[in-house]
C-alpha positions as MATLAB code, in Angstrom:
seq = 'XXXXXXXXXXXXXXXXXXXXXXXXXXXXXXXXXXXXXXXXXXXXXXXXXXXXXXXXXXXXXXXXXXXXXXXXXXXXXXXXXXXXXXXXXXXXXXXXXXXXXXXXXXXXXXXXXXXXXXXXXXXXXXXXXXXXXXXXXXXXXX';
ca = [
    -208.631   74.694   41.732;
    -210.881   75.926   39.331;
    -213.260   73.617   37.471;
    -213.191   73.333   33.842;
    -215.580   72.981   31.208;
    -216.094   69.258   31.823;
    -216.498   69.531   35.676;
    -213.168   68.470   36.594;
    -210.663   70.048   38.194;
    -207.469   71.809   36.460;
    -204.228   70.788   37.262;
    -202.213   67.262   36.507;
    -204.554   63.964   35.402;
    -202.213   61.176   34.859;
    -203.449   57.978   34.357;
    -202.114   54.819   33.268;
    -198.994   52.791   33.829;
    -195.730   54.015   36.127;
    -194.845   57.603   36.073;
    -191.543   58.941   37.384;
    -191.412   62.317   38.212;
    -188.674   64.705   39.419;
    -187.454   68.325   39.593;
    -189.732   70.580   41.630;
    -193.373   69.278   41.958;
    -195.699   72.412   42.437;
    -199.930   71.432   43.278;
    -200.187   75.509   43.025;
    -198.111   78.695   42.868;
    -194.660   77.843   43.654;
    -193.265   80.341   46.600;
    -189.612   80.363   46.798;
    -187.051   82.634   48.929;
    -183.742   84.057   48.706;
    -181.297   84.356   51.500;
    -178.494   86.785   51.136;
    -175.325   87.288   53.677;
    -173.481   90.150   53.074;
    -170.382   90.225   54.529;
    -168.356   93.384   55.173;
    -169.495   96.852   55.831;
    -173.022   98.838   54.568;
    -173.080  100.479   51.727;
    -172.874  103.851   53.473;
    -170.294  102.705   55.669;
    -168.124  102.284   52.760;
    -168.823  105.272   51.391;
    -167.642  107.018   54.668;
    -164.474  105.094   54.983;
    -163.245  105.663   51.438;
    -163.857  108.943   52.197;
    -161.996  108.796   55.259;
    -159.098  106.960   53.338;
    -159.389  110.022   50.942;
    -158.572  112.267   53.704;
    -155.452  110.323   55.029;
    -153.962  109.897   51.776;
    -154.033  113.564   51.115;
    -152.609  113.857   54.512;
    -149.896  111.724   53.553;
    -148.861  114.042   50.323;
    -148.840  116.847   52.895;
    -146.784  115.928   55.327;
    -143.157  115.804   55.743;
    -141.672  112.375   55.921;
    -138.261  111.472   56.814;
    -135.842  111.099   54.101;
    -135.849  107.686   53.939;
    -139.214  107.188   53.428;
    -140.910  106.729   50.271;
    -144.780  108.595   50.210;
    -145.673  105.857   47.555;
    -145.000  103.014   50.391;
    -146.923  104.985   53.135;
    -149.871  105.240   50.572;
    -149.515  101.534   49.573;
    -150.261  100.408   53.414;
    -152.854  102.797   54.100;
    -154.331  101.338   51.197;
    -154.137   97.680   52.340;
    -155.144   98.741   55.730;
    -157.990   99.736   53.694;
    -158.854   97.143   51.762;
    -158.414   95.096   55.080;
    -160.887   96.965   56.812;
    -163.720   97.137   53.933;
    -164.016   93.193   54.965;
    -165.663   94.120   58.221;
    -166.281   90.827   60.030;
    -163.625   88.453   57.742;
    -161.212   91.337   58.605;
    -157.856   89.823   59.523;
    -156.859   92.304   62.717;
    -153.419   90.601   62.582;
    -152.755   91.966   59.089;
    -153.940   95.529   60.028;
    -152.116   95.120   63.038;
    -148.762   94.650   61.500;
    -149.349   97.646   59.226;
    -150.562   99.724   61.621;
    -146.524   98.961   63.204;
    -145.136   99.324   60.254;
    -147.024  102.917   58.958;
    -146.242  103.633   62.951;
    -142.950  103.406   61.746;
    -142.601  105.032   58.960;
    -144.936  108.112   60.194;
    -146.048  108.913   63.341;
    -148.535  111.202   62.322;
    -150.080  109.328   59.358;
    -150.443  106.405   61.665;
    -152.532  108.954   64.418;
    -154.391  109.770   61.479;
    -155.451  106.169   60.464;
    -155.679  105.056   63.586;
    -158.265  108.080   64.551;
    -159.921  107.089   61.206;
    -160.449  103.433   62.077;
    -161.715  104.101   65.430;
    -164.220  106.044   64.472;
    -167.878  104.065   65.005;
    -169.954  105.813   62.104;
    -167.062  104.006   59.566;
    -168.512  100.071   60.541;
    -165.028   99.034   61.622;
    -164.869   95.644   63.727;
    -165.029   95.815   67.489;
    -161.210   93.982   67.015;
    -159.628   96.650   64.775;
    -160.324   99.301   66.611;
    -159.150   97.988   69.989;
    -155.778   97.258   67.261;
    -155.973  100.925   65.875;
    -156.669  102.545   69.695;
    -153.556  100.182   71.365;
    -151.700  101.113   67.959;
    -152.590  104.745   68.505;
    -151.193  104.766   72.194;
    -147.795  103.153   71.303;
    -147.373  105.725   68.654;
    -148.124  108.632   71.063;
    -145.050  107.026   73.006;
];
């Protein structure tokens, strides 16, 4: 500590009776740290599967779907598939396992599409979704 102009030191000087202190108590500079968890996918991982998800949804306008299926419902469960998959980690693979079935369903071809999409590595997609989207992507090759 540096001295001052009467030779003693800077800082606290208390003197007297009882003193009750609380809060932080700092002697000199105060260091503190920051931990952040991120949960979910990078930032360029997102970017990717969006853009991925971009691509299957225009697939979905182009291709023909049987009569009693409505493009608007094939589009809503590729989104939650989505939305599902931008967890990464808190991902719930039953969820995107059920609407992988039920796109399968609907359209074989938007679910080969999807699936393709979600096992692709470079995307940041759980280790457990793709195994769902690969045994999903057999069964609708059957």
């Amino acid at each position: 500590m540096a001295d001052d102009d009467k030779g003693q030191s800077s800082g606290v000087n208390i003197s007297g009776g009882s003193v009750n202190v609380g809060g932080d108590i700092v002697g000199r500079d105060k260091i503190t740290t920051t931990t952040t968890t991120t949960y979910g996918i990078s930032g360029d991982q997102l970017a990717a599967l969006v853009k991925e998800f971009s691509q299957i949804n225009k697939k979905v306008d182009e291709v023909q779907l049987p009569p009693d299926v409505d493009k608007t419902e094939v589009k809503d469960t590729v989104k939650k598939i989505e939305e599902e998959v931008k967890k990464g980690d808190q991902a719930n693979g039953a969820k995107v396992e059920r609407w992988l079935k039920f796109l399968g369903d609907m359209s074989g071809d938007i679910l080969q599409v999807t699936a393709a999409a979600l096992t692709n590595p470079v995307l940041g997609v759980t280790k457990a979704v793709q195994l769902i989207a690969k045994k999903a992507q057999e069964e609708g090759k059957k």
